[in-house]
Short mmCIF file of N, CA, C and O in Angstrom, two decimals:
data_model
loop_
_atom_site.label_atom_id
_atom_site.label_comp_id
_atom_site.label_asym_id
_atom_site.label_seq_id
_atom_site.Cartn_x
_atom_site.Cartn_y
_atom_site.Cartn_z
N ILE Q 1 7.74 4.51 -12.79
CA ILE Q 1 7.67 5.08 -11.62
C ILE Q 1 7.61 6.28 -11.45
O ILE Q 1 7.06 6.77 -10.69
N THR Q 2 8.74 7.02 -11.78
CA THR Q 2 8.95 7.91 -11.20
C THR Q 2 8.04 9.13 -12.24
O THR Q 2 7.73 10.05 -11.43
N SER Q 3 8.03 8.67 -13.45
CA SER Q 3 6.83 10.10 -13.43
C SER Q 3 4.89 9.57 -12.61
O SER Q 3 4.80 10.94 -12.62
N ALA Q 4 4.99 8.81 -12.13
CA ALA Q 4 3.93 9.09 -11.86
C ALA Q 4 4.13 9.31 -10.75
O ALA Q 4 2.85 10.33 -10.30
N LEU Q 5 4.53 9.07 -10.13
CA LEU Q 5 4.97 10.64 -8.98
C LEU Q 5 4.90 11.85 -8.66
O LEU Q 5 4.92 12.75 -7.65
N TYR Q 6 6.44 12.16 -9.70
CA TYR Q 6 5.65 13.49 -10.12
C TYR Q 6 4.57 14.08 -10.87
O TYR Q 6 5.23 15.24 -11.29
N ALA Q 7 4.11 13.40 -11.37
CA ALA Q 7 2.82 13.43 -12.42
C ALA Q 7 1.79 14.60 -11.44
O ALA Q 7 2.05 14.99 -10.67
N ARG Q 8 0.79 15.91 -12.36
CA ARG Q 8 0.33 16.91 -11.35
C ARG Q 8 -1.00 16.45 -11.71
O ARG Q 8 -1.98 16.56 -12.83
N PRO Q 9 -2.03 15.77 -10.64
CA PRO Q 9 -1.61 15.42 -8.80
C PRO Q 9 -0.50 14.09 -8.99
O PRO Q 9 -0.99 13.44 -10.14
N PRO Q 10 0.22 14.33 -7.83
CA PRO Q 10 0.80 12.26 -7.55
C PRO Q 10 -0.03 11.22 -7.98
O PRO Q 10 -1.77 12.32 -7.12
N ARG Q 11 0.67 10.29 -7.88
CA ARG Q 11 -0.69 9.13 -7.50
C ARG Q 11 0.24 8.25 -6.92
O ARG Q 11 1.22 7.88 -7.53
N THR Q 12 -0.75 7.54 -6.47
CA THR Q 12 -0.06 6.33 -5.82
C THR Q 12 0.17 5.21 -6.38
O THR Q 12 -0.81 4.68 -7.49
N ILE Q 13 0.88 4.82 -6.32
CA ILE Q 13 1.88 3.24 -7.46
C ILE Q 13 1.74 1.87 -6.90
O ILE Q 13 1.76 1.53 -5.13
N SER Q 14 1.15 0.73 -6.89
CA SER Q 14 0.29 0.09 -6.53
C SER Q 14 0.99 -1.08 -7.00
O SER Q 14 1.42 -1.58 -8.35
N PHE Q 15 1.88 -2.51 -6.17
CA PHE Q 15 1.97 -3.25 -6.64
C PHE Q 15 1.86 -4.66 -6.40
O PHE Q 15 2.25 -4.89 -5.32
N ASN Q 16 0.35 -5.16 -6.54
CA ASN Q 16 -0.14 -6.22 -6.55
C ASN Q 16 0.23 -7.49 -6.79
O ASN Q 16 1.19 -7.57 -7.51
N THR Q 17 0.46 -8.49 -5.89
CA THR Q 17 1.27 -9.90 -5.31
C THR Q 17 2.91 -9.00 -6.03
O THR Q 17 3.19 -9.82 -7.02
N ALA Q 18 3.53 -7.98 -5.45
CA ALA Q 18 4.94 -7.89 -4.93
C ALA Q 18 5.47 -9.20 -5.17
O ALA Q 18 6.67 -8.93 -5.26
N GLY Q 19 5.31 -10.06 -4.70
CA GLY Q 19 5.77 -11.61 -4.58
C GLY Q 19 6.35 -11.99 -6.23
O GLY Q 19 7.58 -12.81 -6.08
N SER Q 20 5.95 -12.37 -6.86
CA SER Q 20 6.01 -12.54 -8.36
C SER Q 20 6.59 -10.71 -9.22
O SER Q 20 7.15 -12.04 -10.53
N LEU Q 21 6.82 -10.19 -8.88
CA LEU Q 21 7.68 -8.94 -8.79
C LEU Q 21 9.24 -8.75 -8.26
O LEU Q 21 10.10 -8.37 -9.29
N PHE Q 22 9.30 -8.85 -6.88
CA PHE Q 22 10.57 -8.29 -6.56
C PHE Q 22 11.22 -10.45 -6.11
O PHE Q 22 10.47 -10.85 -4.11
N ALA Q 23 12.52 -10.21 -5.72
CA ALA Q 23 12.94 -11.76 -5.21
C ALA Q 23 12.63 -11.76 -4.01
O ALA Q 23 12.71 -12.69 -3.38
N GLY Q 24 13.79 -10.63 -3.41
CA GLY Q 24 13.19 -10.43 -1.92
C GLY Q 24 11.56 -10.83 -1.08
O GLY Q 24 11.64 -11.35 -0.53
N VAL Q 25 10.50 -9.62 -2.37
CA VAL Q 25 8.95 -10.31 -1.52
C VAL Q 25 9.15 -11.53 -1.16
O VAL Q 25 8.46 -12.42 -0.32
N GLY Q 26 9.10 -12.25 -3.39
CA GLY Q 26 9.53 -13.50 -2.67
C GLY Q 26 9.53 -14.63 -2.07
O GLY Q 26 9.22 -15.60 -1.59
N SER Q 27 10.94 -14.54 -1.96
CA SER Q 27 11.49 -14.61 -0.71
C SER Q 27 10.93 -15.32 0.47
O SER Q 27 11.11 -16.24 1.49
N LEU Q 28 10.32 -14.00 1.49
CA LEU Q 28 9.73 -13.62 2.44
C LEU Q 28 8.22 -14.38 2.46
O LEU Q 28 8.30 -14.58 3.22
N CYS Q 29 7.48 -13.92 1.30
CA CYS Q 29 6.03 -15.23 1.01
C CYS Q 29 6.64 -16.57 1.28
O CYS Q 29 5.82 -17.13 1.80
N LEU Q 30 7.76 -16.69 0.51
CA LEU Q 30 7.71 -18.74 0.71
C LEU Q 30 8.03 -18.72 1.84
O LEU Q 30 8.24 -20.13 2.66
N ALA Q 31 9.43 -18.65 2.75
CA ALA Q 31 9.75 -18.05 4.27
C ALA Q 31 8.31 -17.80 5.38
O ALA Q 31 7.99 -18.60 6.18
N ALA Q 32 7.90 -17.30 4.66
CA ALA Q 32 6.15 -17.17 5.00
C ALA Q 32 5.51 -18.28 5.40
O ALA Q 32 3.93 -19.07 5.96
N LEU Q 33 4.75 -18.46 4.30
CA LEU Q 33 4.13 -19.82 3.50
C LEU Q 33 4.90 -21.42 4.92
O LEU Q 33 4.59 -22.14 5.02
N ASP Q 34 6.89 -21.18 4.49
CA ASP Q 34 6.66 -22.49 5.41
C ASP Q 34 6.53 -22.22 6.70
O ASP Q 34 6.26 -23.58 7.15
N GLY Q 35 6.70 -21.09 7.66
CA GLY Q 35 6.46 -21.02 8.94
C GLY Q 35 4.80 -20.77 9.37
O GLY Q 35 4.95 -21.46 10.17
N LEU Q 36 3.99 -20.72 8.24
CA LEU Q 36 2.70 -20.84 8.85
C LEU Q 36 2.27 -21.30 8.22
O LEU Q 36 0.84 -21.80 9.04
N GLY Q 37 2.44 -22.21 7.19
CA GLY Q 37 1.36 -23.33 6.54
C GLY Q 37 0.59 -22.57 5.58
O GLY Q 37 -0.55 -23.28 5.26
N TYR Q 38 0.45 -21.47 5.36
CA TYR Q 38 -0.70 -20.90 4.42
C TYR Q 38 0.16 -19.42 3.49
O TYR Q 38 1.02 -18.99 3.90
N PRO Q 39 -0.95 -19.90 2.84
CA PRO Q 39 0.22 -18.93 1.24
C PRO Q 39 0.23 -17.18 2.19
O PRO Q 39 -1.66 -16.97 2.53
N VAL Q 40 0.64 -16.56 1.71
CA VAL Q 40 1.05 -15.42 2.04
C VAL Q 40 1.26 -14.12 0.52
O VAL Q 40 1.96 -14.44 0.08
N ASN Q 41 0.52 -12.64 0.52
CA ASN Q 41 0.90 -12.68 -0.54
C ASN Q 41 0.79 -11.01 0.10
O ASN Q 41 0.82 -10.69 1.60
N VAL Q 42 2.15 -10.27 -0.38
CA VAL Q 42 1.96 -8.86 -0.24
C VAL Q 42 1.69 -7.54 -1.70
O VAL Q 42 2.17 -8.35 -2.45
N ASN Q 43 1.69 -6.87 -0.52
CA ASN Q 43 0.81 -5.65 -1.91
C ASN Q 43 1.72 -3.97 -1.33
O ASN Q 43 2.27 -4.16 -0.01
N VAL Q 44 2.66 -3.98 -2.44
CA VAL Q 44 3.45 -2.46 -1.71
C VAL Q 44 2.43 -1.46 -2.80
O VAL Q 44 2.07 -1.14 -3.52
N TYR Q 45 2.46 -0.14 -2.00
CA TYR Q 45 2.02 0.73 -1.93
C TYR Q 45 2.80 1.51 -2.62
O TYR Q 45 3.88 2.24 -1.09
N ILE Q 46 3.64 2.55 -3.41
CA ILE Q 46 4.06 4.12 -2.55
C ILE Q 46 3.67 4.90 -3.84
O ILE Q 46 2.56 5.12 -4.20
N THR Q 47 3.11 6.08 -1.96
CA THR Q 47 2.63 7.17 -2.14
C THR Q 47 2.72 7.98 -2.14
O THR Q 47 4.08 8.93 -1.36
N PRO Q 48 2.73 9.31 -2.76
CA PRO Q 48 4.02 10.59 -2.77
C PRO Q 48 3.24 11.85 -1.57
O PRO Q 48 1.86 11.58 -0.75
N GLN Q 49 4.69 12.01 -0.54
CA GLN Q 49 3.89 13.09 0.06
C GLN Q 49 3.95 14.45 -0.33
O GLN Q 49 4.21 15.12 -0.87
N VAL Q 50 2.36 14.34 0.15
CA VAL Q 50 1.13 15.78 -0.20
C VAL Q 50 0.81 16.18 0.98
O VAL Q 50 0.42 14.89 2.04
N HIS Q 51 0.49 17.41 0.79
CA HIS Q 51 -0.15 17.71 2.28
C HIS Q 51 -1.95 17.02 2.40
O HIS Q 51 -2.74 16.39 1.02
N GLU Q 52 -2.24 16.87 3.54
CA GLU Q 52 -3.43 16.21 4.03
C GLU Q 52 -3.88 16.76 3.28
O GLU Q 52 -5.54 15.85 2.60
N ALA Q 53 -5.16 17.92 3.22
CA ALA Q 53 -6.04 18.13 1.82
C ALA Q 53 -6.36 17.43 0.61
O ALA Q 53 -6.82 18.11 -0.50
N GLU Q 54 -5.05 17.27 -0.06
CA GLU Q 54 -4.50 17.37 -0.92
C GLU Q 54 -5.13 15.82 -1.80
O GLU Q 54 -4.39 15.28 -2.69
N ALA Q 55 -4.74 15.16 -0.15
CA ALA Q 55 -4.96 13.38 -0.27
C ALA Q 55 -5.84 13.15 -1.31
O ALA Q 55 -5.54 11.69 -2.23
N GLU Q 56 -7.13 13.52 -0.91
CA GLU Q 56 -8.49 11.96 -2.15
C GLU Q 56 -8.26 13.03 -4.01
O GLU Q 56 -8.18 12.28 -4.41
N GLU Q 57 -7.72 14.41 -4.09
CA GLU Q 57 -7.14 14.53 -5.33
C GLU Q 57 -5.52 13.79 -5.66
O GLU Q 57 -5.47 13.31 -7.05
N CYS Q 58 -5.63 13.38 -4.88
CA CYS Q 58 -4.24 12.32 -5.26
C CYS Q 58 -3.30 10.92 -5.52
O CYS Q 58 -3.17 10.69 -6.19
N GLY Q 59 -4.99 10.80 -5.54
CA GLY Q 59 -5.98 9.08 -5.11
C GLY Q 59 -4.67 8.44 -3.98
O GLY Q 59 -4.66 7.38 -4.05
N GLN Q 60 -4.57 8.93 -2.41
CA GLN Q 60 -4.73 8.13 -2.03
C GLN Q 60 -4.55 7.69 -1.03
O GLN Q 60 -4.97 6.63 -0.22
N VAL Q 61 -6.56 8.53 -0.54
CA VAL Q 61 -7.79 8.17 -0.61
C VAL Q 61 -8.49 6.63 -1.14
O VAL Q 61 -8.53 6.86 -2.14
N VAL Q 62 -8.35 5.40 0.00
CA VAL Q 62 -9.30 4.15 -0.75
C VAL Q 62 -10.27 4.61 0.12
O VAL Q 62 -10.40 4.44 1.43
N PRO Q 63 -10.68 4.18 -0.79
CA PRO Q 63 -12.69 4.31 -0.45
C PRO Q 63 -12.70 3.03 0.70
O PRO Q 63 -11.97 2.09 1.05
N LEU Q 64 -13.70 3.17 2.17
CA LEU Q 64 -14.06 2.78 3.00
C LEU Q 64 -14.27 0.90 2.39
O LEU Q 64 -15.18 1.13 1.45
N HIS Q 65 -13.57 -0.17 3.13
CA HIS Q 65 -13.88 -0.91 2.24
C HIS Q 65 -13.61 -2.00 2.90
O HIS Q 65 -12.95 -1.48 3.76
N THR Q 66 -13.85 -2.96 3.07
CA THR Q 66 -13.33 -4.64 4.31
C THR Q 66 -12.51 -5.70 3.25
O THR Q 66 -12.47 -5.22 1.91
N ASP Q 67 -11.79 -6.28 3.60
CA ASP Q 67 -10.69 -6.95 2.76
C ASP Q 67 -10.83 -8.88 3.69
O ASP Q 67 -11.76 -8.92 4.72
N ARG Q 68 -11.27 -9.44 2.77
CA ARG Q 68 -11.54 -10.68 2.91
C ARG Q 68 -10.24 -11.68 3.00
O ARG Q 68 -10.75 -12.62 3.84
N GLN Q 69 -9.56 -11.04 3.81
CA GLN Q 69 -8.06 -12.04 3.95
C GLN Q 69 -7.39 -11.14 5.53
O GLN Q 69 -8.25 -10.16 5.75
N ASP Q 70 -7.01 -11.76 6.12
CA ASP Q 70 -6.69 -11.10 7.33
C ASP Q 70 -5.76 -10.08 7.15
O ASP Q 70 -4.61 -10.37 5.99
N VAL Q 71 -4.74 -8.93 6.87
CA VAL Q 71 -4.31 -8.21 6.90
C VAL Q 71 -3.33 -7.21 7.71
O VAL Q 71 -2.86 -7.71 8.78
N ILE Q 72 -1.92 -7.16 7.54
CA ILE Q 72 -1.09 -6.91 8.28
C ILE Q 72 -0.49 -5.09 8.00
O ILE Q 72 -0.16 -5.35 6.31
N VAL Q 73 -0.02 -4.44 8.12
CA VAL Q 73 0.17 -3.08 7.93
C VAL Q 73 1.17 -2.89 8.26
O VAL Q 73 1.29 -2.31 8.82
N VAL Q 74 2.95 -2.73 7.33
CA VAL Q 74 3.77 -2.16 7.23
C VAL Q 74 4.06 -0.26 6.99
O VAL Q 74 4.09 -0.80 5.13
N GLN Q 75 3.26 0.30 7.92
CA GLN Q 75 4.13 1.93 7.10
C GLN Q 75 6.08 1.79 7.88
O GLN Q 75 6.33 1.75 8.69
N ALA Q 76 6.34 1.80 5.89
CA ALA Q 76 7.95 2.25 6.41
C ALA Q 76 8.37 3.34 6.23
O ALA Q 76 9.98 3.32 6.78
N ARG Q 77 8.10 3.88 6.04
CA ARG Q 77 8.61 6.21 5.27
C ARG Q 77 7.35 6.51 6.04
O ARG Q 77 5.81 6.20 5.11
N GLY Q 78 7.53 7.53 6.63
CA GLY Q 78 7.08 9.52 6.62
C GLY Q 78 6.18 8.67 7.45
O GLY Q 78 5.70 7.47 8.39
N LYS Q 79 4.57 9.77 7.09
CA LYS Q 79 4.08 9.09 8.05
C LYS Q 79 2.30 9.32 7.52
O LYS Q 79 1.88 10.34 6.10
N LYS Q 80 0.93 8.94 8.24
CA LYS Q 80 -0.58 8.84 7.53
C LYS Q 80 -1.09 8.66 8.14
O LYS Q 80 -1.65 7.56 9.61
N ARG Q 81 -2.51 8.99 8.28
CA ARG Q 81 -3.18 9.16 9.73
C ARG Q 81 -3.92 7.62 8.61
O ARG Q 81 -4.83 7.65 8.23
N TRP Q 82 -4.12 6.61 9.21
CA TRP Q 82 -4.69 5.47 9.97
C TRP Q 82 -5.74 5.33 10.09
O TRP Q 82 -6.18 5.72 11.15
N LYS Q 83 -7.41 4.92 9.61
CA LYS Q 83 -8.49 4.84 10.40
C LYS Q 83 -8.38 3.21 9.85
O LYS Q 83 -8.89 3.12 8.54
N ILE Q 84 -8.83 2.54 11.11
CA ILE Q 84 -9.35 1.79 11.03
C ILE Q 84 -10.02 1.16 11.74
O ILE Q 84 -10.97 1.22 12.92
N TYR Q 85 -11.04 -0.52 11.24
CA TYR Q 85 -12.93 -0.06 12.17
C TYR Q 85 -12.59 -1.42 12.02
O TYR Q 85 -12.79 -2.63 11.05
N GLY Q 86 -13.18 -1.88 13.23
CA GLY Q 86 -13.31 -3.35 13.41
C GLY Q 86 -14.68 -3.76 13.33
O GLY Q 86 -16.35 -2.77 12.60
#
């Protein structure tokens, strides 16, 4: 993981279905399933801090897209300019 963040240019690391990889996240998914009655999935993205002008080169910019499911985004650290379209 560390080598990807310090690579030139640094890259975003993603963990899709993180509940199957990290026990604490898996417990959160199961608790949400019990509470909501619907399956829950968690994806985790670790993005290196770079200057905004370097963002596209560093793989931070996800192309404009839609998700087929409801999404809740939690930014745990740092700052990022989010663009949300309705």
